[in-house]
Coordinates of C-alpha atoms and ligand atoms in Angstrom, one line a residue:
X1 CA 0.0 0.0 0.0
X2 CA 0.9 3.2 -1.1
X3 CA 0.3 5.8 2.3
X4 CA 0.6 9.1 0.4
X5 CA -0.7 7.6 -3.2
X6 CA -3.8 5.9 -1.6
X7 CA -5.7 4.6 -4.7
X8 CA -2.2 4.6 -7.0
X9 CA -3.1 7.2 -9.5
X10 CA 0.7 7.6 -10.4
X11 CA -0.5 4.0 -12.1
X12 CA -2.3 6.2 -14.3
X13 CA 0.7 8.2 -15.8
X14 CA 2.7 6.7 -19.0
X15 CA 5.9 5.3 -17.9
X16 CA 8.0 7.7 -19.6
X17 CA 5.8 11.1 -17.6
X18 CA 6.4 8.5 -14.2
X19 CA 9.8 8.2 -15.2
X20 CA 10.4 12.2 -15.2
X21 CA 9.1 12.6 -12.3
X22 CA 11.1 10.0 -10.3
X23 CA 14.3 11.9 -11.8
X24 CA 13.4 15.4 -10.7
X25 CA 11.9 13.8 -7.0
X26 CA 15.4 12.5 -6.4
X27 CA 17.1 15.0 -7.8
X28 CA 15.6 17.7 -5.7
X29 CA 15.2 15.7 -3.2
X30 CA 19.6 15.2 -2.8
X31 CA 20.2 19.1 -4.7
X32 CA 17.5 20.8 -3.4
X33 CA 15.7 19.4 0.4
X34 CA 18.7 19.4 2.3
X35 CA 19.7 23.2 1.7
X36 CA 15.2 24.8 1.2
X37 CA 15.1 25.7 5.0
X38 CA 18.2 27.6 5.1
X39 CA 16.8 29.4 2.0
X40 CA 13.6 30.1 3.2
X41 CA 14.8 31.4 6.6
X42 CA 17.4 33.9 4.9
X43 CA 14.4 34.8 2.3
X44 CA 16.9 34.1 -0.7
X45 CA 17.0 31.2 -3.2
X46 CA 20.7 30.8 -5.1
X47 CA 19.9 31.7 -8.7
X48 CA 22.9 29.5 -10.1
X49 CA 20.6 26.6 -8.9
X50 CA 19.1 27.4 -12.4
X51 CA 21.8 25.8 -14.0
X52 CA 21.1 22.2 -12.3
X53 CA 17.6 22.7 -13.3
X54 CA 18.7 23.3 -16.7
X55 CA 20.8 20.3 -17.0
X56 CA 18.0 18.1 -15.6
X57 CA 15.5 19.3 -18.5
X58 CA 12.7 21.2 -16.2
X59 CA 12.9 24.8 -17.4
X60 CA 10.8 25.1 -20.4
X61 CA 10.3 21.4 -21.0
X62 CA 7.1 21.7 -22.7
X63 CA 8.2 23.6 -25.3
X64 CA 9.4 22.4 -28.5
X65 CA 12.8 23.2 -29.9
X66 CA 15.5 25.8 -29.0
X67 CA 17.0 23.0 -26.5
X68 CA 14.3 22.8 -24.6
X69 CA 12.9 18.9 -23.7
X70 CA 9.7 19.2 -25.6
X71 CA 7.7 16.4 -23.5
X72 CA 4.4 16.1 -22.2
X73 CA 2.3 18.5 -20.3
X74 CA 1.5 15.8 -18.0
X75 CA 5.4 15.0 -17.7
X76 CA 5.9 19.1 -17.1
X77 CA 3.1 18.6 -14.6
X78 CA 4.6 15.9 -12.6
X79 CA 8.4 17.9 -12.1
X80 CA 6.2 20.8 -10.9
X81 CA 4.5 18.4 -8.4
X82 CA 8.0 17.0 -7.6
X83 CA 9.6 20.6 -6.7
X84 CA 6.9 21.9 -5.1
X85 CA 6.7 18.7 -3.0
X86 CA 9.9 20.4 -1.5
X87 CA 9.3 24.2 -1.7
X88 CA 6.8 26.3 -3.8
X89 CA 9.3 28.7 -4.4
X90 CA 11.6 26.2 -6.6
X91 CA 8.1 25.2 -8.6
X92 CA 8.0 29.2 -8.9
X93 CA 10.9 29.4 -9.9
X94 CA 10.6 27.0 -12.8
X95 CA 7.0 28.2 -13.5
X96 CA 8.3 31.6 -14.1
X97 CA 11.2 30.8 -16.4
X98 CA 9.5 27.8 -18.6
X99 CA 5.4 28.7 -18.6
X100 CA 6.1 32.5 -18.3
X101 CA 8.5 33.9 -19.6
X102 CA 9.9 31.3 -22.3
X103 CA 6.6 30.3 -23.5
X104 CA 5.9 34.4 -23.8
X105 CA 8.6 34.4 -26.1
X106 CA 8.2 30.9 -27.6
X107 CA 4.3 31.6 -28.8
X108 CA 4.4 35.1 -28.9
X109 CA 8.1 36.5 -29.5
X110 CA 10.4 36.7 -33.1
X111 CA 12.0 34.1 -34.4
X112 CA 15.2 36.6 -33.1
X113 CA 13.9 36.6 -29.4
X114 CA 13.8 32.9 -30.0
X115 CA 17.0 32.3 -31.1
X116 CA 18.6 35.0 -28.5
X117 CA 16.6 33.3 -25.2
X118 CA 15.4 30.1 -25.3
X119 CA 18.8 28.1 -25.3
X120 CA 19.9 29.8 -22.6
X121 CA 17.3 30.0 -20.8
X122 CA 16.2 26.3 -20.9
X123 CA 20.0 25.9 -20.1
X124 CA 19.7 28.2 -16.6
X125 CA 22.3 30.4 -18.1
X126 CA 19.5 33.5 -18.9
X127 CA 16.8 34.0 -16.2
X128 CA 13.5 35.5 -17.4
X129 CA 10.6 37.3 -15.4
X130 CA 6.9 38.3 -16.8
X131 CA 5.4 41.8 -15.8
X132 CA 2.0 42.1 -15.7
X133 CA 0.7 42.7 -12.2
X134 CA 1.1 46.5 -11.2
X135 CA 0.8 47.8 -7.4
X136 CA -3.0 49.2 -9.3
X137 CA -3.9 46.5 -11.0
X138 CA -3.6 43.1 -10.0
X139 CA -6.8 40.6 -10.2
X140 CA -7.5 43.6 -13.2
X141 CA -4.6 43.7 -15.2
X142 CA -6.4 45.4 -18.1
X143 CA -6.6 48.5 -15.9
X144 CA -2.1 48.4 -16.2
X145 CA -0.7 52.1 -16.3
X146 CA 2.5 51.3 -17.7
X147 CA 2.6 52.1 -21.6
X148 CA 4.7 52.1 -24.3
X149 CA 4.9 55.2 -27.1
X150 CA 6.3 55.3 -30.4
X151 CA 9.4 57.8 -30.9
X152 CA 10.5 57.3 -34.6
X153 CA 11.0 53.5 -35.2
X154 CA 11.8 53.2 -31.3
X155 CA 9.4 52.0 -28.3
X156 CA 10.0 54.2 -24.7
X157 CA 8.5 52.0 -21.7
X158 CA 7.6 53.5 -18.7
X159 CA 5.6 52.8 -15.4
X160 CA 6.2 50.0 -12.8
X161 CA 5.3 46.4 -12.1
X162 CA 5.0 44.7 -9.1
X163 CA 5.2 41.7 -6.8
X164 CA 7.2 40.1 -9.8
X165 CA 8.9 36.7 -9.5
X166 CA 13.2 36.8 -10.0
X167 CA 12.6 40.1 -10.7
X168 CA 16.5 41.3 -9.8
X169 CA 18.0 37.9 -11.0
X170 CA 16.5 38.2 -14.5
X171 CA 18.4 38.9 -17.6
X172 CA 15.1 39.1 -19.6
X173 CA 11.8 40.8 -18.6
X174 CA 9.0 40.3 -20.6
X175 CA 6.9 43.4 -19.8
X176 CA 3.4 43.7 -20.6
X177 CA 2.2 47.3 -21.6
X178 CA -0.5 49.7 -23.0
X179 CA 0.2 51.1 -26.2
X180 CA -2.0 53.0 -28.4
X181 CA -2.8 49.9 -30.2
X182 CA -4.2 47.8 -27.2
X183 CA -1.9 46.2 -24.7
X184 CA 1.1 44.9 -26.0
X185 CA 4.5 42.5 -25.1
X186 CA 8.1 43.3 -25.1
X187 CA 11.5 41.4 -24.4
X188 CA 13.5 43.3 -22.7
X189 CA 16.8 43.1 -21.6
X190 CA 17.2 43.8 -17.9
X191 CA 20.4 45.6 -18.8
X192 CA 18.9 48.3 -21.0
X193 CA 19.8 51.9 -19.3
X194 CA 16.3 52.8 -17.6
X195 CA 15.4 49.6 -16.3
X196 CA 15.8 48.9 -12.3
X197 CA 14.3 46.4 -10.2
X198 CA 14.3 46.5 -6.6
X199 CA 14.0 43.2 -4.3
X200 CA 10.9 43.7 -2.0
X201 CA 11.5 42.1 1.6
X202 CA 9.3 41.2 4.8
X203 CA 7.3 38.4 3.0
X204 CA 6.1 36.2 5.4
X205 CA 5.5 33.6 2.3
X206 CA 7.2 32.6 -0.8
X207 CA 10.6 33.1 1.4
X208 CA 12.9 30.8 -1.0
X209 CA 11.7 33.2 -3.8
X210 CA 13.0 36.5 -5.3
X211 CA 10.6 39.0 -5.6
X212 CA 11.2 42.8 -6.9
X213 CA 9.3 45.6 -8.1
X214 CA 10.1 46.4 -11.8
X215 CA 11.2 50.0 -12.8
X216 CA 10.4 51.5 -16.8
X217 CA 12.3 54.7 -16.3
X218 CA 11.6 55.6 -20.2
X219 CA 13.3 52.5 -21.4
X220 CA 14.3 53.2 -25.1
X221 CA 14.1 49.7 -27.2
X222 CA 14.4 48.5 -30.7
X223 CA 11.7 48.0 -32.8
X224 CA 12.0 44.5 -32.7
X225 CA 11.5 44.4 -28.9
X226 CA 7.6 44.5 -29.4
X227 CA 5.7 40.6 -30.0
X228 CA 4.5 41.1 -33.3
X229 CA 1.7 39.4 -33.7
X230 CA -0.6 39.4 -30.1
X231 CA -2.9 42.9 -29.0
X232 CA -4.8 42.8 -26.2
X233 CA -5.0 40.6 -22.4
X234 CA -4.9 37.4 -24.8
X235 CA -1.2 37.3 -24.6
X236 CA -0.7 37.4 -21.0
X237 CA -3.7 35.3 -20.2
X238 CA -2.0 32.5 -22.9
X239 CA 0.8 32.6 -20.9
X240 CA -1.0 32.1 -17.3
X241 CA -2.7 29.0 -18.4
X242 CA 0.7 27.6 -18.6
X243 CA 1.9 28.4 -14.9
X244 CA -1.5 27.6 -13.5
X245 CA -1.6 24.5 -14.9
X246 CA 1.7 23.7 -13.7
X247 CA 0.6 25.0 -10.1
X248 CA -2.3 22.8 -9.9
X249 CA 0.0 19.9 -10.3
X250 CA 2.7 21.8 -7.9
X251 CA 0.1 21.9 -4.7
X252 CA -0.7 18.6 -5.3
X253 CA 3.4 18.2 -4.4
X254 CA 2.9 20.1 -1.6
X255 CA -0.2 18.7 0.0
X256 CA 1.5 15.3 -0.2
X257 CA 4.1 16.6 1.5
X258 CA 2.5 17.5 4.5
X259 CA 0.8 14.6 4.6
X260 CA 3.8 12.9 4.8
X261 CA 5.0 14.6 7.2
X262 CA 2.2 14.6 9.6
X263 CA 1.8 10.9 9.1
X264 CA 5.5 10.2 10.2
X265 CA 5.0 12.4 12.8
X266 CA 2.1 11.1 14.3
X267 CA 3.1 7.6 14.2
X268 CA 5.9 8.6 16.7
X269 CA 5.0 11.1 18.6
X270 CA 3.2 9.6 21.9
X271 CA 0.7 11.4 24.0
X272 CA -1.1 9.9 27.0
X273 CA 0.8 6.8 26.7
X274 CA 0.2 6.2 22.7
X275 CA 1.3 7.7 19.3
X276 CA -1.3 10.5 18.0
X277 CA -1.7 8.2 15.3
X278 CA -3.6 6.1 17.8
X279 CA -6.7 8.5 17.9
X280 CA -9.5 8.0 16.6
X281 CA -9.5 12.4 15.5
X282 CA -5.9 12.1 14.4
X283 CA -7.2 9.1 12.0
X284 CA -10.1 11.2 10.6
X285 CA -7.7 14.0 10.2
X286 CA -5.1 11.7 7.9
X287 CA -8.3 9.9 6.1
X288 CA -9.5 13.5 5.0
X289 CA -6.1 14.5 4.3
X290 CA -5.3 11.3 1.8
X291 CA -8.6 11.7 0.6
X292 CA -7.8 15.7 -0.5
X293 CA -4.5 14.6 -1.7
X294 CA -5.8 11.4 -3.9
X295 CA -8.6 13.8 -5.4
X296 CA -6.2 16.2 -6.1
X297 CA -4.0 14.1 -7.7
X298 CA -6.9 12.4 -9.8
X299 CA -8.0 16.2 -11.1
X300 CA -4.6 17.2 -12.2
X301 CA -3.9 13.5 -14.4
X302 CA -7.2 14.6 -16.0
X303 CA -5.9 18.1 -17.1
X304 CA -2.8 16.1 -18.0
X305 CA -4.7 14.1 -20.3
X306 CA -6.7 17.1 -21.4
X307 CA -3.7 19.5 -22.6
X308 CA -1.7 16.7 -24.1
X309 CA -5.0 16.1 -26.2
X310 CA -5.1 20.0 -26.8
X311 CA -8.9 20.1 -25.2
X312 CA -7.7 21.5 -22.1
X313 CA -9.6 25.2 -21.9
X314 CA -9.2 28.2 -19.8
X315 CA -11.8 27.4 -17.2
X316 CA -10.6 23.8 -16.7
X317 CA -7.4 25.1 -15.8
X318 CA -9.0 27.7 -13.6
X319 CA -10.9 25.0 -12.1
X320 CA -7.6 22.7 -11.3
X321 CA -6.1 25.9 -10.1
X322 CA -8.8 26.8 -7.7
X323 CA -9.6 22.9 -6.5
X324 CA -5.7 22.0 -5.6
X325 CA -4.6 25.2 -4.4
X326 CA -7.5 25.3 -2.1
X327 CA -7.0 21.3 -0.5
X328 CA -3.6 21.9 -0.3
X329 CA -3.9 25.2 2.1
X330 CA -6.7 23.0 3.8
X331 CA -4.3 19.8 4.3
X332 CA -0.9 22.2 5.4
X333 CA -3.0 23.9 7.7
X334 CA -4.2 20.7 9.7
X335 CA -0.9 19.0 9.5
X336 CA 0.5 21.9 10.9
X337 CA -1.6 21.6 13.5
X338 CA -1.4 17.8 14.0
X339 CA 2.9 18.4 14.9
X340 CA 1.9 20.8 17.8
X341 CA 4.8 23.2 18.5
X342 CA 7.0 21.1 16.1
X343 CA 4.9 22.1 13.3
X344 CA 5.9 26.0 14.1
X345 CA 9.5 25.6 13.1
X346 CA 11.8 24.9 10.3
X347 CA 12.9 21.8 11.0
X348 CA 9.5 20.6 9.7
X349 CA 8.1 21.3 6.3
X350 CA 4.0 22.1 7.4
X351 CA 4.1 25.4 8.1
X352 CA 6.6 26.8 5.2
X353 CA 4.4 25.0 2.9
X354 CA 1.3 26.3 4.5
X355 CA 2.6 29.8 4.6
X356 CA 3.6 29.3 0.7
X357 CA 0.5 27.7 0.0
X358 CA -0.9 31.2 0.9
X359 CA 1.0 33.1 -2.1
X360 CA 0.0 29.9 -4.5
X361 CA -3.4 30.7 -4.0
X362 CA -3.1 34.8 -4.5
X363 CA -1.1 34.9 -7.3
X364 CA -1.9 33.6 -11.0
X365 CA -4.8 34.8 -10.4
X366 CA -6.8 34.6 -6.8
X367 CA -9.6 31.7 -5.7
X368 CA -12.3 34.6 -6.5
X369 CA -11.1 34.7 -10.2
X370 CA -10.7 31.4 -10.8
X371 CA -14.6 30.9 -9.1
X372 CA -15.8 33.8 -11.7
X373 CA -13.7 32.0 -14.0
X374 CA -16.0 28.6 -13.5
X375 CA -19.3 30.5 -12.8
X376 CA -19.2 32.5 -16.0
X377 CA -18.7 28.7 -18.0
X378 CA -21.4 27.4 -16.0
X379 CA -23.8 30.5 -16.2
X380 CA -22.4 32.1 -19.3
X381 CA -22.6 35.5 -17.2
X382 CA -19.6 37.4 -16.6
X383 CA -19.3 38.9 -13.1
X384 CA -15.7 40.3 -12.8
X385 CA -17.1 43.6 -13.1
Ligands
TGC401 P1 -11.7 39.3 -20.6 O1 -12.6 40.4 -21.3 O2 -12.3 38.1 -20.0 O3 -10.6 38.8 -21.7 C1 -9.8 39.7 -22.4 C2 -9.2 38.9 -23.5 O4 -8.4 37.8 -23.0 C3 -8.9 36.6 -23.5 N1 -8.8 35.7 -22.4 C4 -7.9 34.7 -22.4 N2 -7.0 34.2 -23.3 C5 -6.3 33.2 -23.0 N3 -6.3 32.6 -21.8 C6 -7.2 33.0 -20.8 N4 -7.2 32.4 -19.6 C7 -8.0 34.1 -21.1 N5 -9.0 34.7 -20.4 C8 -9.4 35.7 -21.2 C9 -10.3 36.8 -23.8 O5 -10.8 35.9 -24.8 C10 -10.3 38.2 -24.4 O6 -9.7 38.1 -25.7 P2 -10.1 39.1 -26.9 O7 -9.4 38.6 -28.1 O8 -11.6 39.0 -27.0 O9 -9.7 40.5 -26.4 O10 -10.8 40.0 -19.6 P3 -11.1 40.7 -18.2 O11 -10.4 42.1 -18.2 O12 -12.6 40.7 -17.9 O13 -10.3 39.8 -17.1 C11 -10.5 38.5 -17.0 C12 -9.8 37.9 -15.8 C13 -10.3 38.5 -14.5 C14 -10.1 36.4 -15.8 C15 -8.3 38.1 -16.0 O14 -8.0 39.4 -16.0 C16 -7.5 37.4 -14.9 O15 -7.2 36.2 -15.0 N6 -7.1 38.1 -13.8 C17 -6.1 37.6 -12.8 C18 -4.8 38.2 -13.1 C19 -3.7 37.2 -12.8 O16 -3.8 36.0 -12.8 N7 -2.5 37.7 -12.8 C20 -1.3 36.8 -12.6 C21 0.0 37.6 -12.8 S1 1.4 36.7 -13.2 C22 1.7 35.9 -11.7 O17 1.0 35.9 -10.8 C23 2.9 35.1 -11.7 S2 3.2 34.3 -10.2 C24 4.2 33.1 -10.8 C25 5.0 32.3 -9.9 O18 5.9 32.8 -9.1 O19 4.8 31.0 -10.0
FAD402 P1 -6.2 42.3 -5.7 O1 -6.5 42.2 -7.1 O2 -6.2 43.7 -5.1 O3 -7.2 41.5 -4.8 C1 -7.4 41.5 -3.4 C2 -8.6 40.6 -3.0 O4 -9.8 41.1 -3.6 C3 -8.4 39.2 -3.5 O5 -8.9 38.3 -2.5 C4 -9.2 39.1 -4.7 O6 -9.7 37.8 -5.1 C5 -10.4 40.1 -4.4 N1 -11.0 40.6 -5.6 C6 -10.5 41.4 -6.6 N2 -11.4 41.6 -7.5 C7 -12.5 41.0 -7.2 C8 -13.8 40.8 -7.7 N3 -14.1 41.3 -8.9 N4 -14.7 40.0 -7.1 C9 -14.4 39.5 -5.9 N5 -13.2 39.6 -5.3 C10 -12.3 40.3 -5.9 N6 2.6 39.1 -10.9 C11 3.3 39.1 -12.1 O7 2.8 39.7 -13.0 N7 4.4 38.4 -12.2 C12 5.0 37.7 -11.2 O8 6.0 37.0 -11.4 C13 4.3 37.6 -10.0 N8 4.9 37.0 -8.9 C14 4.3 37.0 -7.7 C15 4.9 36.5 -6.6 C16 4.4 36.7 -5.3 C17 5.1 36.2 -4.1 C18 3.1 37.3 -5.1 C19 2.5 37.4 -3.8 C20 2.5 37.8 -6.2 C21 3.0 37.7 -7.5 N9 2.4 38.3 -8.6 C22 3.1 38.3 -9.8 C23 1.2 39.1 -8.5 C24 -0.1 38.3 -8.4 O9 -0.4 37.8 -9.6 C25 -1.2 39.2 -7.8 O10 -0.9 39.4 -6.5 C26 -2.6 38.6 -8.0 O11 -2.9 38.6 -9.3 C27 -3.6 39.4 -7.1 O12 -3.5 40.8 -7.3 P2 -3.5 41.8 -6.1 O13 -2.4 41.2 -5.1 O14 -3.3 43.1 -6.6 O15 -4.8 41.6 -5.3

């Protein structure tokens, strides 16, 4: 019997996608678990880990081409399960760089941008971060101030973005602004004179993650900075259903994880004279907990199955997004509370995964979206607004 794979749904996955993800669980489980606590107490994450990343195929391995690994969704879905299993900030990490920004540039960018990023980015030599979320406009980012002007055949940026993932590490930043044609994408180069970015600090979540504030002090850029070919919140929202799909995998990861954790821990742990695990509440707490965890599991093979098909749709996506992030908060939280005091420190996973848990389910877009999301498939009514 399988404790944390109840009803064996990894039987489910091809061999080759099972395969992937036994490679990237003990890789990151020998590269990464030892050194994530250290990380997440200094509020830091080593950006040169990109290059072991790179070598073991995970940063933009979905994509086709340009050295990237080109394999399933479901397989891409599985290493983000695997990472976030040990931190949400690694599965962030690889969300922004492969779903974000490459696959910006790989469906939406020049054949140029191509050729200049991809390689290196899918080798963890070139980081890349995605703008869209101002300090104004966040669940709304149609309502973005920063803009881009013409000035002869050149493009001048200005405005601000914020809350954005490897923000100061990046070497690319696809930015996502108004221009007098409708909201537009450029690649930029982070070293382009006019662009800063500016680490923000205090998060209480998301520790093991950089996050910055994004600075367009009238960046001038070529012509051939601008995505030709996308106007409009279509090419930002192409790039989310990427990264939320691989988040609904990732707190799948995580909620395994803690339920783990709370099963080892309760097994061994003795209060009035027997383990926790003994007790009848501690029982119903673990059969809720590998029932969240199986269901979970079950939803995200299904999307698997669905965007390797190509049937996979915005709202299903939104609906993975919503149902996994939501369990796995649920399961962190009562683990954390099943290790007592334990469960308060760093020495135990729960409660870093619980408080990252509580980024996963703000960003790429918050529960409420992703239930408008749902309500206006089922209803056909749009109430964002
Ligand atoms: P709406 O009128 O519904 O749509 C505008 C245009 O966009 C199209 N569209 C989509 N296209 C592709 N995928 C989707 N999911 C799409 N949703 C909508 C739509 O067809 C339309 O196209 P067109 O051609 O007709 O113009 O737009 P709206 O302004 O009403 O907003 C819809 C809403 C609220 C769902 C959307 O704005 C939204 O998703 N808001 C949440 C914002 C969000 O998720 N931000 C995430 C920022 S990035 C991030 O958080 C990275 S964290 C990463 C990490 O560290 O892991
Ligand atoms: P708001 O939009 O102000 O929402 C606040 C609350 O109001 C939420 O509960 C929301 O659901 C609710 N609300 C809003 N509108 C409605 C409505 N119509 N009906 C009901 N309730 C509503 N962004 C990027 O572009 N790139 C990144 O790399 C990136 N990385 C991030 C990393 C971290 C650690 C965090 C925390 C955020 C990151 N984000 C990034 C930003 C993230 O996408 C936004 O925080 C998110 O979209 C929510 O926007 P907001 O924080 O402005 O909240």
């Amino acid at each position: 019997m399988n404790r944390t794979d109840f009803l064996e749904t990894d039987a489910l996955l091809d061999e080759e996608d099972r395969a992937i993800g036994e490679a990237v669980r003990s890789y990151a489980n020998a590269e990464l678990a030892p050194h994530v606590a250290e990380w997440y107490e200094s509020g830091t994450i080593p950006i040169d880990i990109a290059i072991g990343l790179g070598k073991l195929g995970v940063l933009g391995m979905h994509l086709e081409g340009y050295g990237c690994a080109g394999t399933t969704a479901t397989a891409y879905g599985v290493a983000c399960r695997e990472l976030e299993a040990i931190d949400s900030g690694l599965r962030s990490l690889v969300s922004v760089q492969g779903s974000l920004a490459m696959f910006a540039i790989h469906r939406w960018g020049t054949e140029e941008h191509r050729q200049e990023w991809l390689p290196r980015m899918a080798a963890g030599e070139a980081i890349g971060c995605f703008g869209l979320t101002e300090a104004d406009a966040g669940s709304d980012p149609g309502s973005m101030r920063t803009h881009a002007r013409r000035d002869g055949d050149d493009w001048i940026l200005s405005g601000s973005k914020m809350w954005i993932t490897n923000g100061t590490v990046a070497h690319v930043a696809v930015v996502w602004a108004q221009t007098d044609d409708g909201i537009r994408g450029f690649a930029v180069p982070t070293d382009t004179p006019g662009f800063s970015a500016h680490e923000i600090h205090r998060k209480l979540s998301l520790r093991a993650s950089v996050t910055a504030e994004l600075v367009l002090d009238d960046v001038r850029l070529p012509a051939s900075a601008v995505f030709p070919d996308v106007r409009g919140l279509k090419g930002p929202l192409s790039c989310l259903n990427e990264a939320r799909y691989g988040i609904l995998w990732g707190a799948v990861g995580a909620a395994r994880a803690c339920l783990e954790e709370a099963l080892e821990y309760t097994l061994v742990r003795t209060q009035f004279g027997k383990p926790l695990a003994s007790f009848q509440l501690t029982q119903r707490k673990l059969a809720d907990m590998s029932i969240a965890v199986t269901n979970a599991s079950l939803t995200a093979i299904q999307l698997g199955r669905l965007k390797d098909q190509r049937r996979i749709t915005p709202e299903h996506v939104s609906h993975g997004k919503l149902a996994n992030v939501k369990v796995a908060l649920e399961v962190a939280r009562t683990a954390r509370g099943m290790l007592g005091a334990a469960g308060i420190t760093l020495d135990h996973t729960v409660m870093r995964h619980m408080n990252n848990l509580e980024t996963v389910s703000t960003y790429e877009g918050t529960e409420e979206m992703h239930a408008l999301s749902i309500g206006r498939a089922l209803t056909g009514i749009a109430a964002f607004r």
